[in-house]
Short mmCIF file of C-alpha atoms and ligand atoms in Angstrom, two decimals:
data_model
loop_
_atom_site.label_atom_id
_atom_site.label_comp_id
_atom_site.label_asym_id
_atom_site.label_seq_id
_atom_site.Cartn_x
_atom_site.Cartn_y
_atom_site.Cartn_z
CA MET A 1 104.16 111.86 136.04
CA ALA A 2 100.98 112.88 137.87
CA ASN A 3 100.22 115.20 134.99
CA LYS A 4 100.71 112.43 132.47
CA GLN A 5 98.36 110.11 134.34
CA SER A 6 95.55 112.63 134.44
CA LEU A 7 95.63 112.69 130.63
CA ASP A 8 95.32 108.92 130.51
CA THR A 9 91.70 108.25 129.50
CA THR A 10 92.27 104.51 129.88
CA LEU A 11 91.95 105.07 133.63
CA SER A 12 88.32 106.23 133.40
CA PHE A 13 87.21 103.84 130.66
CA PRO A 14 85.45 100.85 132.33
CA VAL A 15 87.31 98.22 130.31
CA GLU A 16 87.37 95.54 133.04
CA LYS A 17 83.60 95.72 133.31
CA ILE A 18 83.21 95.71 129.50
CA LYS A 19 85.47 92.67 129.14
CA LYS A 20 83.10 90.68 131.33
CA ASP A 21 80.39 91.15 128.67
CA PHE A 22 82.42 88.97 126.27
CA PRO A 23 82.33 85.28 127.28
CA ILE A 24 85.03 84.33 124.75
CA LEU A 25 87.52 86.70 126.40
CA GLN A 26 87.36 84.57 129.55
CA ARG A 27 88.76 81.48 127.81
CA GLU A 28 92.29 80.20 127.48
CA VAL A 29 94.11 79.35 124.26
CA ASN A 30 97.07 76.97 124.34
CA GLY A 31 97.14 77.21 128.14
CA HIS A 32 97.23 81.00 128.23
CA PRO A 33 94.47 83.58 128.74
CA LEU A 34 93.28 84.64 125.29
CA VAL A 35 94.60 87.98 124.04
CA TYR A 36 92.48 88.79 121.00
CA PHE A 37 94.14 91.30 118.67
CA ASP A 38 92.51 90.26 115.38
CA ASN A 39 89.57 92.62 115.58
CA ALA A 40 90.07 93.96 112.06
CA ALA A 41 89.26 90.47 110.76
CA THR A 42 86.24 89.99 113.01
CA SER A 43 85.18 91.39 116.37
CA GLN A 44 83.97 89.40 119.37
CA THR A 45 80.34 89.19 120.43
CA PRO A 46 79.00 90.40 123.79
CA GLN A 47 76.51 88.37 125.83
CA GLN A 48 73.87 91.05 125.13
CA VAL A 49 73.99 90.15 121.41
CA ILE A 50 74.30 86.39 122.02
CA ASP A 51 71.12 86.63 124.13
CA VAL A 52 69.24 88.30 121.26
CA ILE A 53 70.32 85.51 118.89
CA ALA A 54 69.20 82.80 121.35
CA ASP A 55 65.91 84.61 122.02
CA TYR A 56 65.13 84.71 118.29
CA TYR A 57 65.54 80.94 117.84
CA GLN A 58 63.92 80.10 121.18
CA ASN A 59 60.89 82.34 120.87
CA TYR A 60 60.00 83.79 117.46
CA ASN A 61 61.90 82.12 114.59
CA ALA A 62 59.66 82.57 111.51
CA ASN A 63 59.89 83.81 107.95
CA ILE A 64 59.25 87.52 107.49
CA HIS A 65 57.07 89.75 105.32
CA ARG A 66 54.90 86.76 104.39
CA GLY A 67 52.85 85.04 107.04
CA VAL A 68 49.76 86.44 108.71
CA HIS A 69 50.59 84.38 111.77
CA THR A 70 51.82 85.90 115.01
CA LEU A 71 55.42 84.68 114.95
CA SER A 72 55.93 85.94 111.42
CA GLN A 73 54.65 89.34 112.47
CA ILE A 74 56.90 89.48 115.54
CA ALA A 75 59.92 88.50 113.42
CA THR A 76 59.03 91.03 110.70
CA ASP A 77 58.64 93.82 113.26
CA ALA A 78 61.97 92.98 114.91
CA TYR A 79 63.76 92.85 111.54
CA GLU A 80 62.30 96.16 110.41
CA GLN A 81 63.12 97.73 113.79
CA ALA A 82 66.72 96.68 113.26
CA ARG A 83 66.72 98.34 109.83
CA GLU A 84 65.43 101.50 111.49
CA LYS A 85 68.20 101.36 114.14
CA ILE A 86 70.78 101.04 111.38
CA ARG A 87 69.18 103.94 109.48
CA ALA A 88 69.31 106.11 112.59
CA HIS A 89 72.90 105.12 113.35
CA PHE A 90 74.13 106.16 109.89
CA ASN A 91 71.61 109.02 109.66
CA ALA A 92 70.19 107.84 106.34
CA ASN A 93 67.20 109.83 105.18
CA LYS A 94 64.90 106.82 104.57
CA SER A 95 64.90 103.34 106.08
CA TYR A 96 64.46 101.82 102.58
CA GLU A 97 67.86 103.27 101.65
CA ILE A 98 69.27 100.61 104.01
CA ILE A 99 69.54 97.33 102.07
CA PHE A 100 70.33 94.22 104.11
CA THR A 101 73.14 92.16 102.54
CA ALA A 102 75.35 89.28 103.58
CA GLY A 103 78.09 91.81 104.34
CA THR A 104 80.38 94.31 102.66
CA THR A 105 81.52 91.98 99.88
CA HIS A 106 77.93 91.28 98.87
CA ALA A 107 77.04 94.99 99.09
CA ILE A 108 79.90 96.01 96.79
CA ASN A 109 79.05 93.27 94.29
CA LEU A 110 75.44 94.48 94.27
CA VAL A 111 76.53 97.99 93.23
CA ALA A 112 79.15 96.73 90.74
CA ASN A 113 76.49 94.54 89.15
CA GLY A 114 74.06 97.48 89.01
CA TYR A 115 76.57 99.73 87.30
CA THR A 116 77.43 97.05 84.75
CA SER A 117 74.28 98.12 82.94
CA LEU A 118 74.93 101.85 83.45
CA LEU A 119 78.53 102.24 82.21
CA SER A 120 80.02 102.30 78.73
CA LYS A 121 83.53 101.91 77.39
CA GLU A 122 84.33 105.63 77.38
CA ASP A 123 83.82 105.76 81.15
CA GLU A 124 86.52 105.70 83.80
CA VAL A 125 86.33 104.52 87.39
CA LEU A 126 88.86 105.16 90.17
CA VAL A 127 89.86 102.75 92.91
CA SER A 128 92.43 103.41 95.63
CA ALA A 129 95.64 101.48 96.13
CA LEU A 130 94.67 100.92 99.77
CA GLU A 131 91.69 98.66 99.08
CA HIS A 132 90.64 95.27 100.38
CA HIS A 133 90.26 92.74 97.53
CA SER A 134 86.49 93.04 98.08
CA ASN A 135 86.68 96.61 96.81
CA ILE A 136 88.88 95.75 93.81
CA VAL A 137 87.76 92.52 92.20
CA PRO A 138 84.01 93.32 91.73
CA TRP A 139 85.01 96.51 89.86
CA GLN A 140 87.47 94.62 87.69
CA ILE A 141 84.66 92.26 86.70
CA MET A 142 82.39 95.27 86.02
CA CYS A 143 85.08 96.88 83.85
CA GLU A 144 85.66 93.65 81.91
CA LYS A 145 81.97 93.50 81.09
CA THR A 146 81.50 97.17 80.21
CA GLY A 147 84.90 98.09 78.74
CA ALA A 148 85.19 100.96 81.23
CA THR A 149 88.73 101.80 82.40
CA LEU A 150 89.83 101.16 86.00
CA LYS A 151 92.44 103.64 87.25
CA VAL A 152 94.29 103.47 90.55
CA ILE A 153 94.74 106.30 93.05
CA PRO A 154 98.29 105.62 94.28
CA MET A 155 99.44 105.52 97.91
CA LEU A 156 102.36 107.16 99.66
CA GLU A 157 105.11 105.63 101.79
CA ASN A 158 103.35 106.75 105.01
CA GLY A 159 100.27 104.68 104.12
CA GLU A 160 98.13 107.63 103.04
CA LEU A 161 96.56 108.23 99.64
CA ASP A 162 98.32 110.46 97.13
CA MET A 163 95.69 113.18 96.93
CA LEU A 164 97.58 115.19 94.32
CA ALA A 165 97.49 112.19 92.02
CA PHE A 166 93.77 111.82 92.80
CA ASP A 167 93.16 115.40 91.62
CA GLN A 168 94.94 114.62 88.36
CA LEU A 169 93.08 111.35 87.75
CA LEU A 170 89.65 112.95 88.19
CA SER A 171 88.01 114.16 85.00
CA ASN A 172 84.55 114.40 83.49
CA LYS A 173 85.09 110.84 82.24
CA THR A 174 85.14 109.63 85.86
CA LYS A 175 81.83 107.97 86.70
CA LEU A 176 82.58 106.15 89.96
CA VAL A 177 85.15 106.33 92.76
CA PHE A 178 85.63 103.53 95.33
CA VAL A 179 87.69 104.08 98.45
CA ASN A 180 87.62 102.54 101.89
CA HIS A 181 86.94 104.82 104.84
CA VAL A 182 89.65 103.01 106.80
CA SER A 183 92.26 100.62 105.38
CA ASN A 184 92.02 97.19 107.00
CA ALA A 185 95.71 96.43 106.38
CA LEU A 186 97.20 99.67 107.74
CA GLY A 187 94.42 101.43 109.67
CA THR A 188 94.75 104.64 107.61
CA ILE A 189 91.68 106.90 107.87
CA ASN A 190 91.18 108.27 104.37
CA PRO A 191 90.03 111.87 103.71
CA ILE A 192 86.66 110.75 102.38
CA GLU A 193 84.97 114.16 102.81
CA GLU A 194 87.45 115.67 100.36
CA ILE A 195 87.25 112.67 98.01
CA ILE A 196 83.43 112.80 97.89
CA LYS A 197 83.35 116.55 97.35
CA LYS A 198 85.88 116.50 94.52
CA ALA A 199 84.31 113.47 92.84
CA HIS A 200 80.92 115.18 92.90
CA GLN A 201 82.40 118.26 91.25
CA VAL A 202 83.07 116.17 88.12
CA GLY A 203 79.73 114.34 88.41
CA ALA A 204 81.14 111.02 89.67
CA LYS A 205 79.40 108.86 92.28
CA VAL A 206 81.31 107.55 95.30
CA LEU A 207 81.14 104.22 97.11
CA ILE A 208 82.84 104.17 100.50
CA ASP A 209 83.71 100.75 101.92
CA GLY A 210 83.05 101.39 105.59
CA ALA A 211 83.70 97.84 106.85
CA GLN A 212 86.80 98.82 108.77
CA ALA A 213 85.66 102.26 109.86
CA ALA A 214 82.26 101.31 111.26
CA PRO A 215 83.59 99.71 114.50
CA HIS A 216 85.44 102.94 115.34
CA ILE A 217 83.78 105.90 113.62
CA GLN A 218 80.06 106.72 113.34
CA ALA A 219 79.60 107.89 109.76
CA ASP A 220 76.78 110.32 108.92
CA VAL A 221 75.89 109.47 105.33
CA GLN A 222 73.88 112.66 104.76
CA ALA A 223 76.55 114.97 106.17
CA LEU A 224 79.14 113.15 104.05
CA ASP A 225 76.79 113.29 101.05
CA VAL A 226 78.15 109.83 100.19
CA ASP A 227 76.35 107.90 97.43
CA PHE A 228 76.95 104.35 98.74
CA TYR A 229 78.34 103.15 102.07
CA THR A 230 78.88 99.49 103.01
CA VAL A 231 79.40 97.72 106.35
CA SER A 232 79.61 94.21 107.84
CA ALA A 233 78.01 93.47 111.23
CA HIS A 234 80.72 91.00 112.24
CA LYS A 235 83.35 93.74 112.49
CA MET A 236 81.20 95.64 115.01
CA CYS A 237 80.13 93.11 117.65
CA GLY A 238 77.43 91.51 115.49
CA PRO A 239 77.25 88.09 113.79
CA THR A 240 78.83 87.02 110.49
CA GLY A 241 76.85 86.85 107.26
CA VAL A 242 74.98 90.14 107.58
CA GLY A 243 75.70 93.75 106.70
CA VAL A 244 74.16 96.62 104.84
CA LEU A 245 74.43 98.71 101.74
CA TYR A 246 73.38 102.30 102.20
CA GLY A 247 72.54 103.97 98.90
CA LYS A 248 70.82 107.20 97.94
CA GLU A 249 67.25 106.48 96.91
CA GLU A 250 67.55 107.86 93.36
CA LEU A 251 70.72 105.84 92.70
CA LEU A 252 69.27 102.61 94.07
CA ASN A 253 66.25 103.16 91.83
CA LEU A 254 68.50 103.45 88.78
CA MET A 255 70.13 100.07 89.33
CA PRO A 256 68.56 96.80 88.17
CA PRO A 257 68.05 94.03 90.77
CA TYR A 258 71.11 91.95 91.64
CA GLN A 259 69.35 88.63 92.20
CA GLY A 260 65.93 87.37 91.27
CA GLY A 261 63.72 85.35 93.58
CA GLY A 262 61.06 85.59 96.24
CA GLU A 263 60.46 88.79 98.17
CA MET A 264 61.88 91.07 95.43
CA ILE A 265 58.87 91.12 93.11
CA ALA A 266 55.62 93.04 92.80
CA GLU A 267 54.00 90.55 90.42
CA VAL A 268 55.26 87.47 88.60
CA SER A 269 53.95 85.86 85.44
CA PHE A 270 55.77 84.07 82.64
CA GLU A 271 55.02 87.01 80.37
CA LYS A 272 56.35 89.72 82.63
CA THR A 273 57.58 90.19 86.18
CA THR A 274 57.56 93.57 87.88
CA TYR A 275 59.93 94.32 90.74
CA ALA A 276 59.12 95.42 94.22
CA GLY A 277 60.18 98.85 95.45
CA LEU A 278 63.11 99.59 97.78
CA PRO A 279 64.49 97.93 99.79
CA HIS A 280 62.87 94.66 98.68
CA LYS A 281 64.05 94.93 95.07
CA PHE A 282 67.56 94.10 96.33
CA GLU A 283 66.56 91.59 99.02
CA ALA A 284 65.69 88.42 97.09
CA GLY A 285 65.09 85.28 99.12
CA THR A 286 64.87 84.67 102.85
CA PRO A 287 67.45 86.95 104.45
CA ASN A 288 69.58 86.44 107.54
CA ILE A 289 66.66 87.46 109.76
CA CYS A 290 68.28 86.67 113.09
CA GLY A 291 71.52 88.27 111.89
CA GLY A 292 69.79 91.52 111.00
CA ILE A 293 68.07 91.67 114.39
CA ALA A 294 71.38 90.90 116.13
CA PHE A 295 73.10 93.64 114.11
CA GLY A 296 70.62 96.10 115.61
CA ALA A 297 71.42 94.75 119.08
CA ALA A 298 75.15 95.14 118.42
CA LEU A 299 74.63 98.81 117.56
CA ASP A 300 72.64 99.26 120.78
CA TYR A 301 75.51 97.70 122.70
CA MET A 302 78.15 99.91 121.11
CA HIS A 303 76.04 103.02 121.72
CA SER A 304 75.74 102.05 125.38
CA ILE A 305 79.52 102.50 125.55
CA GLY A 306 79.59 105.45 123.17
CA PHE A 307 81.47 105.82 119.87
CA ASP A 308 83.39 108.87 121.11
CA ASN A 309 84.52 107.01 124.23
CA ILE A 310 85.52 104.03 122.08
CA ALA A 311 87.56 106.20 119.68
CA THR A 312 89.39 108.02 122.49
CA TYR A 313 90.20 104.84 124.37
CA GLU A 314 91.32 102.89 121.31
CA ASN A 315 93.58 105.73 120.21
CA GLU A 316 95.22 105.56 123.62
CA LEU A 317 95.87 101.85 123.02
CA LEU A 318 97.28 102.61 119.57
CA VAL A 319 99.68 105.28 120.84
CA TYR A 320 100.81 103.02 123.69
CA ALA A 321 101.37 99.98 121.47
CA THR A 322 103.18 102.06 118.84
CA GLU A 323 105.56 103.43 121.48
CA LYS A 324 106.30 100.02 122.99
CA LEU A 325 106.73 98.36 119.63
CA SER A 326 109.07 101.06 118.35
CA GLU A 327 111.38 100.34 121.30
CA ILE A 328 112.07 96.85 119.92
CA GLU A 329 115.09 96.96 117.62
CA GLY A 330 114.50 96.17 113.95
CA THR A 331 110.77 96.97 114.02
CA ARG A 332 109.26 98.48 110.91
CA ILE A 333 105.73 99.87 111.19
CA PHE A 334 103.67 100.37 108.02
CA GLY A 335 101.28 103.31 108.04
CA THR A 336 102.85 105.75 110.43
CA SER A 337 100.57 108.61 111.41
CA THR A 338 98.81 107.73 114.67
CA ASP A 339 96.46 110.70 114.36
CA LYS A 340 95.03 109.52 111.02
CA LYS A 341 94.70 105.88 111.98
CA THR A 342 92.30 103.61 113.78
CA ALA A 343 93.78 101.17 116.29
CA VAL A 344 95.60 98.94 113.81
CA ILE A 345 99.36 98.34 113.74
CA SER A 346 100.90 96.54 110.81
CA PHE A 347 104.57 95.77 111.34
CA ASN A 348 107.50 93.49 110.65
CA PHE A 349 110.83 92.65 112.21
CA GLU A 350 113.90 92.71 110.03
CA GLY A 351 114.77 89.21 108.83
CA ILE A 352 111.76 87.49 110.45
CA HIS A 353 108.83 86.10 108.48
CA PRO A 354 105.51 87.40 109.86
CA TYR A 355 104.03 83.90 109.82
CA ASP A 356 106.77 82.54 112.12
CA ALA A 357 106.27 85.35 114.63
CA GLY A 358 102.48 84.90 114.48
CA THR A 359 102.81 81.17 115.17
CA ILE A 360 104.86 81.77 118.32
CA LEU A 361 102.37 84.40 119.50
CA ASP A 362 99.53 81.90 119.03
CA LYS A 363 101.34 79.37 121.23
CA LEU A 364 101.24 82.07 123.91
CA GLY A 365 97.49 82.65 123.49
CA ILE A 366 97.84 85.85 121.47
CA ALA A 367 95.76 86.11 118.28
CA VAL A 368 97.16 88.44 115.60
CA ARG A 369 96.77 88.27 111.85
CA THR A 370 99.73 87.62 109.58
CA GLY A 371 99.86 87.79 105.80
CA HIS A 372 98.61 90.16 103.11
CA HIS A 373 95.27 90.95 104.84
CA CYS A 374 93.35 90.68 101.54
CA ALA A 375 95.24 93.76 100.34
CA GLN A 376 98.05 92.43 98.15
CA PRO A 377 98.59 95.72 96.26
CA ILE A 378 99.67 97.35 99.55
CA MET A 379 102.16 94.54 100.21
CA ASP A 380 103.48 94.91 96.65
CA PHE A 381 103.93 98.64 97.23
CA TYR A 382 106.19 97.95 100.23
CA ALA A 383 107.74 94.92 98.48
CA ILE A 384 106.97 92.59 101.40
CA PRO A 385 105.11 89.26 101.54
CA GLY A 386 102.95 90.41 104.42
CA THR A 387 102.91 91.95 107.87
CA ILE A 388 102.01 91.08 111.43
CA ARG A 389 98.82 92.99 112.19
CA ALA A 390 97.61 93.72 115.70
CA SER A 391 94.18 95.35 115.63
CA PHE A 392 92.57 96.55 118.84
CA ALA A 393 89.01 96.92 120.06
CA PHE A 394 87.55 98.76 123.04
CA TYR A 395 87.62 95.56 125.13
CA ASN A 396 91.42 95.27 124.86
CA THR A 397 93.80 96.57 127.53
CA LYS A 398 97.30 97.98 127.94
CA ALA A 399 98.14 94.93 130.05
CA GLU A 400 97.35 92.75 127.02
CA ILE A 401 99.58 94.93 124.87
CA ASP A 402 102.38 94.37 127.39
CA LEU A 403 101.84 90.60 127.03
CA MET A 404 102.13 90.92 123.25
CA ILE A 405 105.28 93.04 123.47
CA ASN A 406 106.94 90.47 125.76
CA ALA A 407 105.85 87.65 123.46
CA LEU A 408 107.24 89.50 120.44
CA LYS A 409 110.58 89.98 122.17
CA LYS A 410 110.64 86.27 122.91
CA ALA A 411 109.70 85.38 119.32
CA LYS A 412 112.40 87.67 117.99
CA MET A 413 115.03 85.99 120.17
CA MET A 414 113.93 82.54 119.09
CA LEU A 415 113.86 83.38 115.39
CA SER A 416 116.93 85.56 114.89
C1 PLP B 1 86.47 93.04 106.24
C2 PLP B 1 86.53 93.98 105.12
C3 PLP B 1 85.88 93.74 103.92
C4 PLP B 1 85.13 92.46 103.65
O1 PLP B 1 84.06 92.30 104.51
P1 PLP B 1 83.22 90.93 104.51
O2 PLP B 1 82.48 90.99 105.78
O3 PLP B 1 84.22 89.82 104.45
O4 PLP B 1 82.34 90.97 103.31
C5 PLP B 1 85.97 94.69 102.93
N1 PLP B 1 86.66 95.82 103.10
C6 PLP B 1 87.29 96.11 104.25
C7 PLP B 1 88.03 97.39 104.39
C8 PLP B 1 87.27 95.19 105.29
O5 PLP B 1 87.91 95.46 106.43
#
């Protein structure tokens, strides 16, 4: 027992102190202290980031890259410093390879739109069966417009990708491969190093949807040699409505602009308009200035805790919750390998609709997600309407998991 405790990293991780940084975690829901286990949908925001948002609107709200006046210059500097923080975090080579977007969905649509003018009907593109709808639908639209063929890398019963099938699907017709780094519905960490390497061997480019990985794993885009990587700030302690597309300079240069407007031009006349260079070519209009600055602050906050510490602690939560949940009779967990997963558990109870269980949990102050998690192909694979998904963050605790387990036992008794 003593031996087991010394291995328990949750004892040294300062979670009680960290929790105090998050005002929302102090509130009650339906008369119970909030237990927030819907982090895969959106994360909560620490006071340090809320302060940066308030400071922007209280002290230097102004449009960027335009005015000569002082506030505009302060805002521009802060926005560009945030871009630099994001570049450093993902180890991109150049800060102009970081394009600010409204989030992952926008970033993927930007690339799908760009490739609509670069593909032809002989081309093939591969998408994985584990994708969020955001990483499926834009490519379907692209394929409709270009006549290119969309092929699916199948998944296995354990929630991992079928890598043998991937090898067989790859050919010199393959032009693009899109896979998420981590599945939002199951938590599976995909072998993206291998996928990128093999895709490059046939000359295909790879877009990795990092929305679900970024809160848990610090990706190094140069070490990965990934062509495009997308993230959303709101999944990693930042605000909604902002994210980035990382793209290799030469590939971003090949793509036409996604939207026309202010800020993305070099010169405009009715005869001919020339486009600005990177990153501005893809940043038409007034961006989410405050959001970008707050994204930088969110990264600072997460680094103050440390991504390695976060990963170790969250894995401890995952192992603990998986053990406790498995003890409840009739539990079925989807995506089973705890060593290739982030802290997400998708599960069902025999004979109980996920929505009914989720509703009872909510009455007890516990927020989980129920449904298809924007990944209907995965639900179809398991032939289920949806799952209950508990997704953990570094500010969650084992005590909260105990509360959820007790609530689930109660829900199961009420519903069966
Ligand atoms: C959340 C998520 C998205 C969509 O992100 P938005 O912020 O809604 O654009 C896409 N893919 C994955 C894997 C996600 O988890």
